[in-house]
XYZ file of C-alpha atoms in Angstrom:
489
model
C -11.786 -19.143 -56.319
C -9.596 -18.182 -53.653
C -9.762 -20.005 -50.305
C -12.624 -18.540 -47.697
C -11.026 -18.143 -44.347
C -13.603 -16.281 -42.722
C -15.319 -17.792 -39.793
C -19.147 -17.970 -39.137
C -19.751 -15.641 -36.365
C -21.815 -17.830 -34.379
C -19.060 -20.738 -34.694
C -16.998 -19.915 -31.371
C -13.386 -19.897 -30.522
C -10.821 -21.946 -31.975
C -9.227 -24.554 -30.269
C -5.654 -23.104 -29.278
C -3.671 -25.591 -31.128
C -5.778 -25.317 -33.881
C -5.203 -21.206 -33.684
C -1.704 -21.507 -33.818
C -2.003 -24.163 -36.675
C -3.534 -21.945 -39.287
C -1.629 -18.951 -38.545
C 1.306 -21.419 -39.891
C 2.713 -19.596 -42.804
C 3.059 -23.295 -44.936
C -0.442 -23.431 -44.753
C -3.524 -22.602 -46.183
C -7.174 -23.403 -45.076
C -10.781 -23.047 -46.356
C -13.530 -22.446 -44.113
C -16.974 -24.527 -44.858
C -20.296 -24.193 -42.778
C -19.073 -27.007 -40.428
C -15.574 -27.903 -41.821
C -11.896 -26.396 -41.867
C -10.067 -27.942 -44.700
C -6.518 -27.129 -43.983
C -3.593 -28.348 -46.474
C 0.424 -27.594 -46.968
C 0.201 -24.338 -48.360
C 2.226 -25.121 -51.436
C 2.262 -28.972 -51.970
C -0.345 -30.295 -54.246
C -1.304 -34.367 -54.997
C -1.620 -35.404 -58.422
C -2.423 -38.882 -59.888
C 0.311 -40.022 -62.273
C -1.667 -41.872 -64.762
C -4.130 -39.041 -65.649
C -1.564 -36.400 -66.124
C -0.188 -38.375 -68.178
C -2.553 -38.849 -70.098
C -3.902 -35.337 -70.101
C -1.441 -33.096 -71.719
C -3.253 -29.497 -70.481
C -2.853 -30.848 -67.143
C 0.595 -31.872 -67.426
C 1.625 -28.628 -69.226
C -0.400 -26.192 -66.794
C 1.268 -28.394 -63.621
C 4.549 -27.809 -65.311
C 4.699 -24.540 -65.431
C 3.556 -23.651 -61.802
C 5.016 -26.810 -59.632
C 7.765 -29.597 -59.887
C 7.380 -32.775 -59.795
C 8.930 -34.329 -56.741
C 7.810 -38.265 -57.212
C 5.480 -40.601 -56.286
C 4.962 -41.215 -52.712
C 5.854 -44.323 -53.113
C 9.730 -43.571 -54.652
C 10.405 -40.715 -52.559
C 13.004 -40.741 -50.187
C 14.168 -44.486 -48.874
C 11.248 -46.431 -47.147
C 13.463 -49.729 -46.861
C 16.530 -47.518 -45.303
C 14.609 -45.785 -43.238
C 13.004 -48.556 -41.509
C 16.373 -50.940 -41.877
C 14.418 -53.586 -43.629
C 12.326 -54.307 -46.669
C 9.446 -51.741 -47.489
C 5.992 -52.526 -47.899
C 5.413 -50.456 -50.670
C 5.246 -51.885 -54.107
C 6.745 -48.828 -56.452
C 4.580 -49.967 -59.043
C 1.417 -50.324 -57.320
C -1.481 -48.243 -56.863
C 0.560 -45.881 -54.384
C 2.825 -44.797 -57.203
C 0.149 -43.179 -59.023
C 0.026 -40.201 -56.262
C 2.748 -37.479 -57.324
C 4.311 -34.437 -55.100
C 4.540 -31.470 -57.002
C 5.430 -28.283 -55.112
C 4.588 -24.410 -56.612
C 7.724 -23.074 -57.596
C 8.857 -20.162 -54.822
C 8.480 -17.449 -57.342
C 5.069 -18.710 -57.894
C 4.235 -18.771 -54.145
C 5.793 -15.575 -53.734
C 2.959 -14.105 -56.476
C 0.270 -15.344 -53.662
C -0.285 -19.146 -55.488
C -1.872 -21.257 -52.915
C -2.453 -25.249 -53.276
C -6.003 -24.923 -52.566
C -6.814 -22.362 -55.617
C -4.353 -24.289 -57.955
C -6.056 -27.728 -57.359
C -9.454 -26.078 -58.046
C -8.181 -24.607 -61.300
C -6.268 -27.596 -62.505
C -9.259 -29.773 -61.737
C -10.990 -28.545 -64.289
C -8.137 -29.899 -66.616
C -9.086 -33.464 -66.637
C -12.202 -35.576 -66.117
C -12.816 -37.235 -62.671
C -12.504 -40.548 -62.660
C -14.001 -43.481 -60.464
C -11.811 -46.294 -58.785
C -13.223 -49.465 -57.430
C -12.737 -50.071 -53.748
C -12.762 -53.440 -52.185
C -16.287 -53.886 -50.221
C -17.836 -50.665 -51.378
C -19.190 -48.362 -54.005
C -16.053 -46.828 -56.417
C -14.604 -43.613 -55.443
C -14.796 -40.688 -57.729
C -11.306 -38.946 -57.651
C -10.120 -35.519 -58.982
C -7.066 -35.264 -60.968
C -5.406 -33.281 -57.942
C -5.980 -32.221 -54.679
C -4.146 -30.430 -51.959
C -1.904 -31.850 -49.256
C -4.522 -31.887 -46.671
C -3.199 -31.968 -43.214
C -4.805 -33.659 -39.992
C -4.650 -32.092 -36.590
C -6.445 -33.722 -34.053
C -8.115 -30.457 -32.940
C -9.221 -28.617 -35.908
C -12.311 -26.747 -35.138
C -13.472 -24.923 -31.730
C -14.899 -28.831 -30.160
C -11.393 -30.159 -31.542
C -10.363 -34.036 -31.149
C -9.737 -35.205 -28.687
C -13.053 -32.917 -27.351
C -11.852 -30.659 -24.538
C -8.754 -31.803 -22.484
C -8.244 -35.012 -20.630
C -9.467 -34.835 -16.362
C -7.288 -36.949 -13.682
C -8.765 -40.024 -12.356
C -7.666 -42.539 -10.154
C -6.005 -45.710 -10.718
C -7.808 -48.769 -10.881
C -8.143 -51.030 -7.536
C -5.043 -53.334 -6.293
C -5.167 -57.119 -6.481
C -7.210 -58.700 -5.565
C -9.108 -56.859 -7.797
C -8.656 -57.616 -12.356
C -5.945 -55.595 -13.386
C -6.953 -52.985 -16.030
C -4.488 -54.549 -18.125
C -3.555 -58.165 -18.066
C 0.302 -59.626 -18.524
C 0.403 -60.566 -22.084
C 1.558 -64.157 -21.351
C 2.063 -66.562 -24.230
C -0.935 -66.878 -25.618
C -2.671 -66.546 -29.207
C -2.277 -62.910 -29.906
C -3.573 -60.054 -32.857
C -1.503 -58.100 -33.900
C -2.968 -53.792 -33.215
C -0.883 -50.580 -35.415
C -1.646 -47.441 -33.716
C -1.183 -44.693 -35.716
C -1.158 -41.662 -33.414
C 1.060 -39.689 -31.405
C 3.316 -42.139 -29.950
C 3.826 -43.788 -26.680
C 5.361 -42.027 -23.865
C 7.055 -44.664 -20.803
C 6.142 -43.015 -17.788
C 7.826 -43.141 -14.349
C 6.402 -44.733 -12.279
C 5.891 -47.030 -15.834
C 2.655 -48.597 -17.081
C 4.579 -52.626 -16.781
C 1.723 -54.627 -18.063
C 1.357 -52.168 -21.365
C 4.813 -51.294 -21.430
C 5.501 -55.012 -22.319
C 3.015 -55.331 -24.959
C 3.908 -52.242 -27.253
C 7.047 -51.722 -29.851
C 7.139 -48.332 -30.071
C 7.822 -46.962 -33.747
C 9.224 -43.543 -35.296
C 6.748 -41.788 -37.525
C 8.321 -40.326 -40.513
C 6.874 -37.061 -42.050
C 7.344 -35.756 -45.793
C 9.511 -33.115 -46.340
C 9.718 -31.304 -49.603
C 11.606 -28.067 -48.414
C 14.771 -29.783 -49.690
C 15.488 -31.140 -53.192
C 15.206 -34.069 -53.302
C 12.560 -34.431 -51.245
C 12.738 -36.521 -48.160
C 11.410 -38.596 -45.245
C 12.367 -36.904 -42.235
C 12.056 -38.756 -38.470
C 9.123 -36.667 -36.553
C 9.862 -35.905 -32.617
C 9.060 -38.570 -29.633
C 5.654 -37.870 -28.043
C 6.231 -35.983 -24.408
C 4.515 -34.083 -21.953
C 5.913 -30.859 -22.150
C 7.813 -30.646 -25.628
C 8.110 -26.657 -25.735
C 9.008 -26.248 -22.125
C 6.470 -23.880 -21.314
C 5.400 -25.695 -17.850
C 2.175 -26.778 -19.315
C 1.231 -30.032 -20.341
C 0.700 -30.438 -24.001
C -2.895 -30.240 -25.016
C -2.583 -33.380 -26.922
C 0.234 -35.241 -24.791
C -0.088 -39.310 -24.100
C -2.909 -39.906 -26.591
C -1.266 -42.372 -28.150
C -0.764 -43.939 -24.335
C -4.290 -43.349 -23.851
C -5.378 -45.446 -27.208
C -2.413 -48.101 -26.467
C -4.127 -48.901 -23.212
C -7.989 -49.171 -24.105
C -7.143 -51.317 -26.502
C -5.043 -53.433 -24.128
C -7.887 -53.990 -21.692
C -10.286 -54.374 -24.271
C -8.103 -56.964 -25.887
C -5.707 -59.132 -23.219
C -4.272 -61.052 -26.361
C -3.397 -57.954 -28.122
C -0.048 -56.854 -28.988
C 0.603 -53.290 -29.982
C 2.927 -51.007 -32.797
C 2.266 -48.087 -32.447
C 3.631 -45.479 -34.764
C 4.573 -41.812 -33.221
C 2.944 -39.142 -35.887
C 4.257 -36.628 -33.641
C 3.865 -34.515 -36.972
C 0.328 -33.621 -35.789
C 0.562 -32.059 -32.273
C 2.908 -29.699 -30.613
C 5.582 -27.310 -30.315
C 2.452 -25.005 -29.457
C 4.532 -21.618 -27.489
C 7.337 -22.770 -30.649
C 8.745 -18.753 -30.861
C 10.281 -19.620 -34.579
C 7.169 -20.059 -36.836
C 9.677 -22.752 -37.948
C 9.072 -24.789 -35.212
C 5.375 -24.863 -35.525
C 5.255 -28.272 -37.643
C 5.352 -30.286 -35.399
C 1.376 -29.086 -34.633
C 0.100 -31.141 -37.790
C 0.810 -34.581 -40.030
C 0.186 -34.401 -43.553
C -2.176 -36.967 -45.319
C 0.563 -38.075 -47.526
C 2.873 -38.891 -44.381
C -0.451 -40.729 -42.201
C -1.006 -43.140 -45.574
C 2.744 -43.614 -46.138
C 2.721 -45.162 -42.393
C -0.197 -47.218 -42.844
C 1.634 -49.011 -45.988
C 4.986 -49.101 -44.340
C 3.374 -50.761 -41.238
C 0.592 -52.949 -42.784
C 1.708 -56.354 -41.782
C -0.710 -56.150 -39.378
C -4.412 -57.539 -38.312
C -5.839 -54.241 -37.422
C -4.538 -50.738 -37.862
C -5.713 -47.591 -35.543
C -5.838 -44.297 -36.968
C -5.905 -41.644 -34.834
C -6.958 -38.974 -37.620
C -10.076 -37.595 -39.258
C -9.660 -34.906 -41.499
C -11.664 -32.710 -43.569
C -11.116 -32.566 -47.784
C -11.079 -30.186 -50.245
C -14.656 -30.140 -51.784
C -15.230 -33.057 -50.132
C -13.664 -35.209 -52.545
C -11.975 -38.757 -51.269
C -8.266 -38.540 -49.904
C -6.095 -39.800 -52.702
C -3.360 -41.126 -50.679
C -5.765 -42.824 -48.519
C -7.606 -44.017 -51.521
C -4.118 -45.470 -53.041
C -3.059 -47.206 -49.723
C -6.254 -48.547 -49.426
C -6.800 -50.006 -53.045
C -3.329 -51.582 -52.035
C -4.742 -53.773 -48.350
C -8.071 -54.479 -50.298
C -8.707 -53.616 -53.692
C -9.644 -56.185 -56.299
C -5.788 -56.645 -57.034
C -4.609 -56.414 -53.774
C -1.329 -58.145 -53.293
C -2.502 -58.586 -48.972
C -6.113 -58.976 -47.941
C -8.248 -58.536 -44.536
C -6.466 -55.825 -42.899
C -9.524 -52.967 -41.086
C -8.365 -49.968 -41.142
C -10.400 -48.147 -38.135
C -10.521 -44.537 -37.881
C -12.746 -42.190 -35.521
C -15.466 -39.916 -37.606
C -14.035 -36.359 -35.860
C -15.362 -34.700 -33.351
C -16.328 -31.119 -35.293
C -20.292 -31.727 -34.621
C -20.476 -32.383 -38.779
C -22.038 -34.126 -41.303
C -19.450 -33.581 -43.273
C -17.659 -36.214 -44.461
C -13.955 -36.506 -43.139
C -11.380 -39.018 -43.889
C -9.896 -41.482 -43.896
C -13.141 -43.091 -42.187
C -15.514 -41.948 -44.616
C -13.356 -44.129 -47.618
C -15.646 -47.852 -48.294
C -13.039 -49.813 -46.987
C -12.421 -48.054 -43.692
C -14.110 -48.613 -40.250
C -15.647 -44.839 -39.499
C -16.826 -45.344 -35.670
C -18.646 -41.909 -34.318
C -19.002 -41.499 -30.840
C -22.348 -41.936 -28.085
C -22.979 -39.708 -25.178
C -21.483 -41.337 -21.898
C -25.077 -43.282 -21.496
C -25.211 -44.731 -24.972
C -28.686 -43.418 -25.834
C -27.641 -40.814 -27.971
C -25.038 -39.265 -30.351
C -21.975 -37.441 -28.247
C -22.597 -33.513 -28.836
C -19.115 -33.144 -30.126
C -18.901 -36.409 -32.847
C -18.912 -36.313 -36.583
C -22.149 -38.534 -37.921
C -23.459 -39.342 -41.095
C -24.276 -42.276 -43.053
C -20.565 -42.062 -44.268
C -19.791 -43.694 -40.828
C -19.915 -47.376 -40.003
C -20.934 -47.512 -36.394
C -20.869 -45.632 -32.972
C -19.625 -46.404 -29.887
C -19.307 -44.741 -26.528
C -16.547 -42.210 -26.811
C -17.090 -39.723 -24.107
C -15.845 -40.253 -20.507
C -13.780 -43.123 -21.497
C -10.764 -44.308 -18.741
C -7.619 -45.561 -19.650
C -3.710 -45.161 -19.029
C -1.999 -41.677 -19.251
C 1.096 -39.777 -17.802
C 1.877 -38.167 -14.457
C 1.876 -34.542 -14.377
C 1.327 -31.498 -12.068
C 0.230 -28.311 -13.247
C -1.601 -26.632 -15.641
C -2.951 -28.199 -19.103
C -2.533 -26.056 -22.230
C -5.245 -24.409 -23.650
C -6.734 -24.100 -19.934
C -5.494 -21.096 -17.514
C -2.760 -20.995 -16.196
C -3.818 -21.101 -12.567
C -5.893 -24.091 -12.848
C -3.617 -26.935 -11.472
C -4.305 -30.592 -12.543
C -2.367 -33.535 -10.787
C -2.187 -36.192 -13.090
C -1.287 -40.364 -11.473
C -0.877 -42.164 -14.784
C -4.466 -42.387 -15.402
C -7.323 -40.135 -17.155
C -10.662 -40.063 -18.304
C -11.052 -38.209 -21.986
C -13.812 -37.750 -24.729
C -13.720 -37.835 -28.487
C -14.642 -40.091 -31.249
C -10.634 -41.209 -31.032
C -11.441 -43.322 -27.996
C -14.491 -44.731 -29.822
C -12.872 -46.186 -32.299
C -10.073 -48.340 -30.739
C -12.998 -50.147 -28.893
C -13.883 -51.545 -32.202
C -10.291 -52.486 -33.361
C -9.685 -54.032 -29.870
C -12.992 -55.880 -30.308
C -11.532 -56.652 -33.735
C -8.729 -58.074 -32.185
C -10.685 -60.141 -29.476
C -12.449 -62.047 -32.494
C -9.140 -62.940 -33.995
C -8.147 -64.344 -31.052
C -10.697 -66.119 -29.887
C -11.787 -67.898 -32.955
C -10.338 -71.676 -33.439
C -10.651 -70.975 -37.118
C -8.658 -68.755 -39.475
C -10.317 -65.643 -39.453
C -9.236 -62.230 -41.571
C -9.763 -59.206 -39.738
C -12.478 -57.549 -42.063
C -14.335 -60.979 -41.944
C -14.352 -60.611 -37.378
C -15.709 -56.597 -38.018
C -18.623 -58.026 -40.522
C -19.461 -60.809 -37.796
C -19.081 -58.181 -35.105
C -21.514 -55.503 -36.638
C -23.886 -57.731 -37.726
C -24.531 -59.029 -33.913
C -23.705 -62.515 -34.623
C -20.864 -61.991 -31.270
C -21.501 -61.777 -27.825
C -20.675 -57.829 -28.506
C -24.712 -56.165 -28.217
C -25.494 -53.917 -31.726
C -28.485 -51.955 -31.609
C -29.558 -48.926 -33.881
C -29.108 -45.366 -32.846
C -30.586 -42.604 -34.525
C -29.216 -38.908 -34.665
C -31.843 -36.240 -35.540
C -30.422 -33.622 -34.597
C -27.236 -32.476 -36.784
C -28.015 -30.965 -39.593
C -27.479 -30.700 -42.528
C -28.356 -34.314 -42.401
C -30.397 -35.478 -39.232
C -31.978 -38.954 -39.073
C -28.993 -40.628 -39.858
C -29.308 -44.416 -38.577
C -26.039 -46.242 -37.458
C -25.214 -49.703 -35.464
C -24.658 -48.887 -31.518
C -21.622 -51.421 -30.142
C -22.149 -51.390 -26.585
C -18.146 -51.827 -26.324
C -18.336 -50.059 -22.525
């Protein structure tokens, strides 16, 4: 069954960087009634143990693809980071394989998402336990499904960021409080990056390491981890801000006034956002992250409290991501080596009750997004009872860059002056008001508290944080779904 890429005709225009994403000659996409699964055109995901155990699977992989490793043995995580990796070769990471079509394959037409759907039917599914939730049923292989934070017409973040002011002087509580040398949690962001401005951001300057995110690259034999590009405002020189530029910045500093004890990593996925006007097709990666690279960062950087992720992704079929399924069996499965790290991801902003990922795994924090009031769900957030919670994610303030001029995406005449400060919507700024409320638990507790023991106090209402129900019933295919409101602000 060959990928459907033809789009409802009542389902608008496509977000420009998601435009220029699937015209991307790596990749391949498959267009659902409210989803577009997009994946590396020629990289498919395959769980070790049941090829090999499956010998029609191994033999029909074989003779289309080659094997390029587990994620966890590819490349050098320890060099690359200068220090000892967190991934255990033998754990459950290990288990998800690289293979890559062979060129004269691809050059017949063979696509990842038609060769996972034919090898599928190969080998049984099987289910995996999960740490807190029901097992997961995953397929023998999948595509390498790639994240963009604006994949469908609403895109994520939804709609571009607006100026605002910056907060009041002293004597007035700074938005963002010196971090001082008290009790702190420790916050991974897993986003764009972090971009130092000028005039600079002191207060949140102070309190975030800033990271390189490393993508996967299997253009080369052997295959490799490759450094992705610094966040900026204008990466392709074009004279218009990047339509995804500072979100990162934006995320660092909502959880630092949420959280005044916090103290921030945050990893640059540059991978997922821009060279948009890129003339060499070549150049165009740098729109998009992989799911294999997103998971590899999570394990690399999981000596942690909390960890952010900025990405919500639609699968093939729907079925569970398996890297995100490995890296989380590793943080809090039954065997897991480290327990009581939340993972908190936003639910996506395509209006769908779809489920996307990595939120929708057991063990992850999904958080969709309210209406700027609270009383309702936002009209651009993901909801369905695959989510956790909701919190106010539209018309959210925090830190952002200084810029002049016009906004990609937006025309060209329309001239936005930018003082370090914005206002934004999307489920992406919900959900780092529940990891910096995560983070406020830690830190205020006297007792020894894991992370994913604060989120069960903090959705149950048993905090000073108010949870109330909120009921959507209006997106279909599934209205009346019921989920706990944090009024987070």
């Amino acid at each position: 069954m060959s990928p459907n890429q033809v789009f409802p005709s009542d389902s608008g225009p496509l977000n420009p960087i998601a435009a220029r994403v699937l015209e991307d000659p790596r990749l391949t996409y498959d267009v659902s009634a409210d989803s577009i699964v997009i994946a590396t055109k020629h990289e498919l995901l395959v769980r070790r143990s049941v090829r090999e155990a499956t010998s029609r699977l191994h033999e029909a992989l074989s003779g289309i693809a080659t094997n390029y490793g587990s994620l966890a043995s590819i490349g050098s995580p320890r060099a690359a980071r200068g220090g000892a990796s967190a991934i255990d070769d033998t754990g459950p990471f290990s288990d998800v394989e690289v293979w890559r079509i062979d060129k004269e394959k691809a050059d017949l037409g063979m696509n990842s998402i038609d060769q996972a759907r034919r090898l599928r039917v190969l080998a049984e599914d099987q289910k995996v336990p999960t740490g807190h939730g029901p097992a997961l049923v995953l397929p023998a292989v999948s595509p390498n499904h790639v994240g963009i934070l604006s994949p469908a017409a609403g895109g994520c973040p939804a709609g571009p960021p607006h100026p605002a002011p910056p907060p009041p002087p002293p004597p007035h509580q700074p938005y963002i409080e010196p971090l001082g040398d008290r009790l702190r949690a420790r916050v991974t962001v897993l986003d764009s990056g972090y971009i130092h401005t000028e005039p600079p951001h002191t207060e949140l300057d102070q309190r975030v390491t800033l990271v390189d995110g490393l993508r996967l690259d299997t253009s080369t034999t052997p295959a490799s981890w490759v450094p992705d590009k610094p966040d900026g405002v204008d990466t392709d020189g074009d004279g218009q801000l990047d339509g995804i530029a500072g979100h990162g910045t934006f995320i660092a500093g909502l959880i630092a006034h949420i959280c005044p004890r916090a103290r921030l990593t945050v990893v640059g996925l540059r991978n997922q956002e821009v060279e948009i006007e890129a003339l060499d097709p070549a150049e165009q990666s740098g729109l998009y992250e992989t799911e294999a690279a997103i998971a590899h960062a999570m394990l690399l950087h999981s000596d942690t409290d909390v960890i952010q992720c900025g990405f919500a992704f639609p699968t093939l079929d729907d079925y569970p991501s398996l890297p995100f399924a490995a890296a989380m069996q590793v943080l809090t499965g039954p065997d897991a080596p480290r327990k009581g790290v939340a993972l908190v991801a936003p639910a996506g902003n395509e209006e769908s009750a779809s489920p996307y990922w990595p939120g929708a795994l057991p063990d992850v924090i999904g958080v969709a997004s309210t209406d700027r009031r609270g009383n309702a769900r936002a009209r651009f957030s993901n909801w369905g009872s695959w989510c956790d919670c909701c919190a106010r994610g539209a018309d959210v303030y925090s830190t952002y860059v200084y810029w002049t001029g016009p906004i990609d995406g937006e025309p060209s005449t329309d001239i936005e002056h930018f003082v370090g400060w914005a206002r934004w919507d999307g489920t992406s700024f919900a959900a780092p008001k529940v990891s910096a409320a995560i983070a406020c638990l830690l830190t205020a507790s006297e007792e020894e508290t894991l992370p994913v023991q604060a989120w069960e106090l903090l959705v149950s209402g048993a905090t000073g944080v108010h949870v109330t129900p909120l009921t959507d019933t209006f997106l279909t295919p599934f209205p009346g779904v019921t989920l706990p409101h944090l009024h987070l602000g």
